[in-house]
mmCIF file of C-alpha atoms in Angstrom:
data_model
loop_
_atom_site.group_PDB
_atom_site.id
_atom_site.type_symbol
_atom_site.label_atom_id
_atom_site.label_comp_id
_atom_site.label_asym_id
_atom_site.label_seq_id
_atom_site.Cartn_x
_atom_site.Cartn_y
_atom_site.Cartn_z
ATOM 1 C CA THR A 4 -6.263 2.057 11.949
ATOM 2 C CA LEU A 5 -6.379 -0.022 14.179
ATOM 3 C CA HIS A 6 -7.597 0.197 17.684
ATOM 4 C CA GLY A 7 -6.372 -1.744 21.025
ATOM 5 C CA SER A 8 -9.457 -4.065 20.380
ATOM 6 C CA GLU A 9 -8.367 -5.047 17.110
ATOM 7 C CA ARG A 10 -6.051 -7.484 16.646
ATOM 8 C CA GLU A 11 -3.916 -8.443 13.147
ATOM 9 C CA PRO A 12 -4.491 -11.810 12.687
ATOM 10 C CA ASN A 13 -1.645 -14.617 12.663
ATOM 11 C CA TRP A 14 -0.928 -15.184 9.046
ATOM 12 C CA LEU A 15 1.842 -17.800 9.770
ATOM 13 C CA ALA A 16 -0.363 -20.015 11.438
ATOM 14 C CA MET A 17 -3.195 -20.139 8.582
ATOM 15 C CA PRO A 18 -3.077 -22.885 5.910
ATOM 16 C CA ILE A 19 -1.277 -21.407 2.718
ATOM 17 C CA THR A 20 -4.992 -22.097 1.251
ATOM 18 C CA THR A 21 -6.422 -19.557 2.860
ATOM 19 C CA LEU A 22 -3.859 -17.463 2.773
ATOM 20 C CA PHE A 23 -3.679 -17.006 -0.842
ATOM 21 C CA PRO A 24 -7.280 -17.993 -2.547
ATOM 22 C CA VAL A 25 -7.957 -17.842 -6.247
ATOM 23 C CA ALA A 26 -9.713 -14.258 -6.032
ATOM 24 C CA MET A 27 -6.652 -13.031 -5.228
ATOM 25 C CA PHE A 28 -5.625 -12.749 -8.743
ATOM 26 C CA CYS A 29 -8.698 -12.225 -10.252
ATOM 27 C CA SER A 30 -8.304 -8.965 -12.749
ATOM 28 C CA ALA A 31 -11.520 -6.955 -11.196
ATOM 29 C CA PRO A 32 -11.302 -6.767 -7.370
ATOM 30 C CA LEU A 33 -14.227 -7.821 -5.344
ATOM 31 C CA ASN A 34 -15.095 -4.128 -4.387
ATOM 32 C CA ALA A 35 -15.041 -2.352 -7.595
ATOM 33 C CA GLY A 36 -16.762 0.751 -8.157
ATOM 34 C CA ARG A 37 -17.460 1.573 -4.291
ATOM 35 C CA ALA A 38 -15.574 4.376 -2.794
ATOM 36 C CA PRO A 39 -13.016 3.662 -0.564
ATOM 37 C CA ARG A 40 -13.335 3.301 2.642
ATOM 38 C CA THR A 41 -11.227 4.957 5.906
ATOM 39 C CA ALA A 42 -11.217 4.910 9.487
ATOM 40 C CA PRO A 43 -14.322 6.273 11.364
ATOM 41 C CA GLY A 44 -13.348 9.529 12.524
ATOM 42 C CA VAL A 45 -9.967 10.206 10.118
ATOM 43 C CA GLN A 46 -10.363 13.411 7.906
ATOM 44 C CA MET A 47 -8.447 12.924 4.326
ATOM 45 C CA ARG A 48 -6.571 15.794 3.676
ATOM 46 C CA VAL A 49 -7.043 15.587 -0.479
ATOM 47 C CA GLU A 50 -10.887 14.692 -1.046
ATOM 48 C CA LEU A 51 -11.367 14.854 -4.911
ATOM 49 C CA SER A 52 -14.754 13.756 -6.784
ATOM 50 C CA ASP A 53 -14.840 10.451 -8.575
ATOM 51 C CA ALA A 54 -14.467 11.813 -12.061
ATOM 52 C CA GLU A 55 -11.514 14.658 -10.281
ATOM 53 C CA TRP A 56 -10.109 11.138 -9.520
ATOM 54 C CA ARG A 57 -10.333 10.228 -13.027
ATOM 55 C CA GLU A 58 -9.130 13.035 -14.409
ATOM 56 C CA ARG A 59 -6.332 13.220 -12.261
ATOM 57 C CA LEU A 60 -4.764 9.472 -12.461
ATOM 58 C CA ARG A 61 -4.545 6.533 -15.333
ATOM 59 C CA PRO A 62 -7.053 4.610 -15.823
ATOM 60 C CA GLU A 63 -4.239 1.572 -14.614
ATOM 61 C CA VAL A 64 -3.518 3.947 -11.903
ATOM 62 C CA TYR A 65 -7.248 4.659 -11.152
ATOM 63 C CA ARG A 66 -8.194 1.190 -10.203
ATOM 64 C CA ILE A 67 -5.221 0.440 -7.498
ATOM 65 C CA LEU A 68 -5.820 3.253 -5.744
ATOM 66 C CA ARG A 69 -9.145 4.254 -6.076
ATOM 67 C CA GLU A 70 -10.816 0.664 -6.739
ATOM 68 C CA GLU A 71 -8.415 -0.749 -5.137
ATOM 69 C CA GLY A 72 -7.032 -3.338 -7.527
ATOM 70 C CA THR A 73 -3.744 -5.344 -7.317
ATOM 71 C CA GLU A 74 -1.349 -5.188 -10.186
ATOM 72 C CA ARG A 75 0.766 -8.103 -10.715
ATOM 73 C CA PRO A 76 3.280 -9.372 -9.153
ATOM 74 C CA TRP A 77 6.774 -8.698 -10.888
ATOM 75 C CA SER A 78 5.147 -6.303 -13.277
ATOM 76 C CA SER A 79 6.585 -3.020 -11.157
ATOM 77 C CA PRO A 80 9.882 -1.320 -12.211
ATOM 78 C CA LEU A 81 10.314 -0.504 -9.060
ATOM 79 C CA ASN A 82 10.850 -3.758 -7.448
ATOM 80 C CA GLU A 83 14.792 -3.367 -8.771
ATOM 81 C CA VAL A 84 14.753 0.444 -7.567
ATOM 82 C CA LYS A 85 17.836 0.542 -4.706
ATOM 83 C CA GLU A 86 18.564 4.467 -5.674
ATOM 84 C CA ARG A 87 17.895 7.001 -2.855
ATOM 85 C CA GLY A 88 15.094 8.679 -2.466
ATOM 86 C CA VAL A 89 11.336 8.303 -1.862
ATOM 87 C CA TRP A 90 8.436 6.846 -2.591
ATOM 88 C CA ARG A 91 5.247 9.185 -3.158
ATOM 89 C CA CYS A 92 1.326 7.986 -3.767
ATOM 90 C CA ALA A 93 0.635 8.274 -6.663
ATOM 91 C CA GLY A 94 -2.712 10.068 -6.234
ATOM 92 C CA CYS A 95 -1.648 12.784 -3.976
ATOM 93 C CA GLY A 96 2.038 13.026 -4.004
ATOM 94 C CA ALA A 97 2.663 12.633 -0.272
ATOM 95 C CA PRO A 98 5.320 10.873 0.827
ATOM 96 C CA LEU A 99 4.415 7.154 2.323
ATOM 97 C CA PHE A 100 8.311 5.705 2.227
ATOM 98 C CA ARG A 101 11.821 5.892 1.667
ATOM 99 C CA THR A 102 15.015 3.677 0.329
ATOM 100 C CA GLU A 103 16.077 3.263 3.852
ATOM 101 C CA GLU A 104 12.884 1.189 4.966
ATOM 102 C CA LYS A 105 12.863 -0.709 1.351
ATOM 103 C CA PHE A 106 14.212 -4.368 1.326
ATOM 104 C CA GLU A 107 13.412 -6.894 -1.275
ATOM 105 C CA SER A 108 10.558 -9.638 0.020
ATOM 106 C CA ASN A 109 10.670 -11.802 -3.185
ATOM 107 C CA SER A 110 6.407 -11.215 -3.001
ATOM 108 C CA GLY A 111 6.539 -9.610 -5.935
ATOM 109 C CA TRP A 112 5.196 -6.146 -5.016
ATOM 110 C CA PRO A 113 8.102 -3.216 -3.359
ATOM 111 C CA SER A 114 8.088 -4.339 -0.062
ATOM 112 C CA PHE A 115 9.106 -1.646 2.904
ATOM 113 C CA TRP A 116 9.314 -2.276 6.584
ATOM 114 C CA ALA A 117 7.849 1.068 7.996
ATOM 115 C CA PRO A 118 6.504 4.319 6.425
ATOM 116 C CA THR A 119 7.938 7.674 6.420
ATOM 117 C CA ALA A 120 6.444 8.519 9.358
ATOM 118 C CA GLU A 121 3.047 8.295 11.672
ATOM 119 C CA GLY A 122 -0.216 8.624 9.691
ATOM 120 C CA ALA A 123 1.575 8.549 6.586
ATOM 121 C CA VAL A 124 -0.069 5.317 5.325
ATOM 122 C CA GLN A 125 -2.869 3.648 7.259
ATOM 123 C CA ARG A 126 -3.893 0.767 7.994
ATOM 124 C CA LYS A 127 -7.332 -1.168 8.531
ATOM 125 C CA ILE A 128 -8.809 -4.374 8.501
ATOM 126 C CA ASP A 129 -10.004 -5.128 4.981
ATOM 127 C CA PHE A 130 -12.888 -8.456 4.500
ATOM 128 C CA SER A 131 -12.545 -7.997 0.409
ATOM 129 C CA LEU A 132 -11.491 -11.664 0.045
ATOM 130 C CA LEU A 133 -13.337 -12.848 3.052
ATOM 131 C CA VAL A 134 -9.835 -13.829 4.775
ATOM 132 C CA PRO A 135 -9.352 -10.259 7.264
ATOM 133 C CA ARG A 136 -5.831 -8.595 6.074
ATOM 134 C CA THR A 137 -4.259 -5.448 7.154
ATOM 135 C CA GLU A 138 -5.204 -3.052 3.730
ATOM 136 C CA ALA A 139 -2.648 -0.176 3.476
ATOM 137 C CA ARG A 140 -4.215 3.695 2.801
ATOM 138 C CA CYS A 141 -2.080 6.747 1.622
ATOM 139 C CA GLY A 142 -3.258 9.105 5.020
ATOM 140 C CA THR A 143 -3.596 12.435 2.606
ATOM 141 C CA CYS A 144 -5.956 10.722 -0.237
ATOM 142 C CA GLY A 145 -7.169 7.470 1.479
ATOM 143 C CA GLY A 146 -5.923 5.883 -1.387
ATOM 144 C CA HIS A 147 -5.250 2.000 -1.803
ATOM 145 C CA LEU A 148 -1.620 1.082 -1.428
ATOM 146 C CA GLY A 149 -1.582 -2.727 -0.375
ATOM 147 C CA HIS A 150 -1.464 -4.619 2.684
ATOM 148 C CA VAL A 151 0.521 -5.001 5.503
ATOM 149 C CA PHE A 152 1.842 -8.422 6.979
ATOM 150 C CA SER A 153 3.502 -9.576 9.976
ATOM 151 C CA ASP A 154 6.824 -11.286 8.253
ATOM 152 C CA GLY A 155 8.417 -8.235 7.944
ATOM 153 C CA PRO A 156 12.038 -7.782 8.673
ATOM 154 C CA ARG A 157 13.075 -5.922 11.981
ATOM 155 C CA PRO A 158 12.879 -3.646 13.436
ATOM 156 C CA THR A 159 9.315 -3.606 12.937
ATOM 157 C CA GLY A 160 8.415 -7.076 11.846
ATOM 158 C CA GLN A 161 6.338 -5.565 9.293
ATOM 159 C CA ARG A 162 6.079 -5.755 5.351
ATOM 160 C CA TYR A 163 4.221 -3.033 3.368
ATOM 161 C CA CYS A 164 3.508 -5.003 0.572
ATOM 162 C CA ILE A 165 2.932 -2.114 -1.931
ATOM 163 C CA ASN A 166 1.225 -1.833 -5.448
ATOM 164 C CA GLY A 167 4.447 -0.042 -8.076
ATOM 165 C CA LEU A 168 1.489 1.727 -9.622
ATOM 166 C CA ALA A 169 0.602 2.904 -6.275
ATOM 167 C CA LEU A 170 3.706 4.617 -6.209
ATOM 168 C CA ASP A 171 5.915 7.471 -7.776
ATOM 169 C CA PHE A 172 9.927 7.025 -6.700
ATOM 170 C CA VAL A 173 11.441 10.645 -6.045
ATOM 171 C CA SER A 174 15.114 10.170 -6.649
ATOM 172 C CA ALA A 175 17.528 12.082 -3.899
ATOM 173 C CA LYS A 176 19.128 14.160 -6.641
ATOM 174 C CA VAL A 177 16.212 15.145 -7.955
ATOM 175 C CA ASP A 178 14.367 15.918 -4.199
ATOM 176 C CA PRO A 179 15.959 16.980 -0.668
ATOM 177 C CA PRO A 180 15.688 13.619 1.341
ATOM 178 C CA LEU A 181 13.044 13.978 4.370
ATOM 179 C CA THR A 182 13.880 14.415 7.427
ATOM 180 C CA ALA A 183 14.052 11.752 9.949
ATOM 181 C CA ARG A 184 10.850 9.743 11.309
ATOM 182 C CA ALA A 185 9.143 11.870 13.928
#
């Protein structure tokens, strides 16, 4: 969660070498093995032990959600989904995003301009690559989803750049749509 004293970095003013360091494409995250961090005072609604998460998640999903990994760009079939529905957290099933907020960012990852509701996705400053970024986490289980950038479309100007492995898509044909955002 960003607080009033924390400002999101101006990514557009940074040189390209700062935005895309070589470490971004390494197979192992710099903070692998550490427990996910949550904002001070935030209580997760789904709390499992590391062993329970490992049992519950496929290894590649565990690496993204619990070890803050990143999947290769353009590797997710969810990039192509245009059907009406809801994207849920692959760890806990919480609704995170809707088709109405999805857009083509040409970044290689599914992108959205807003989450389904206030608190569905938590934001926090991430220094894992030594360059500050805004990390996106599931507001229910704290799983790492991806990052948020300030180069998205209107009305928010935000781009939630999300790992496809962190999401499960549920078609509106299967699951009734969520009510309008609060």
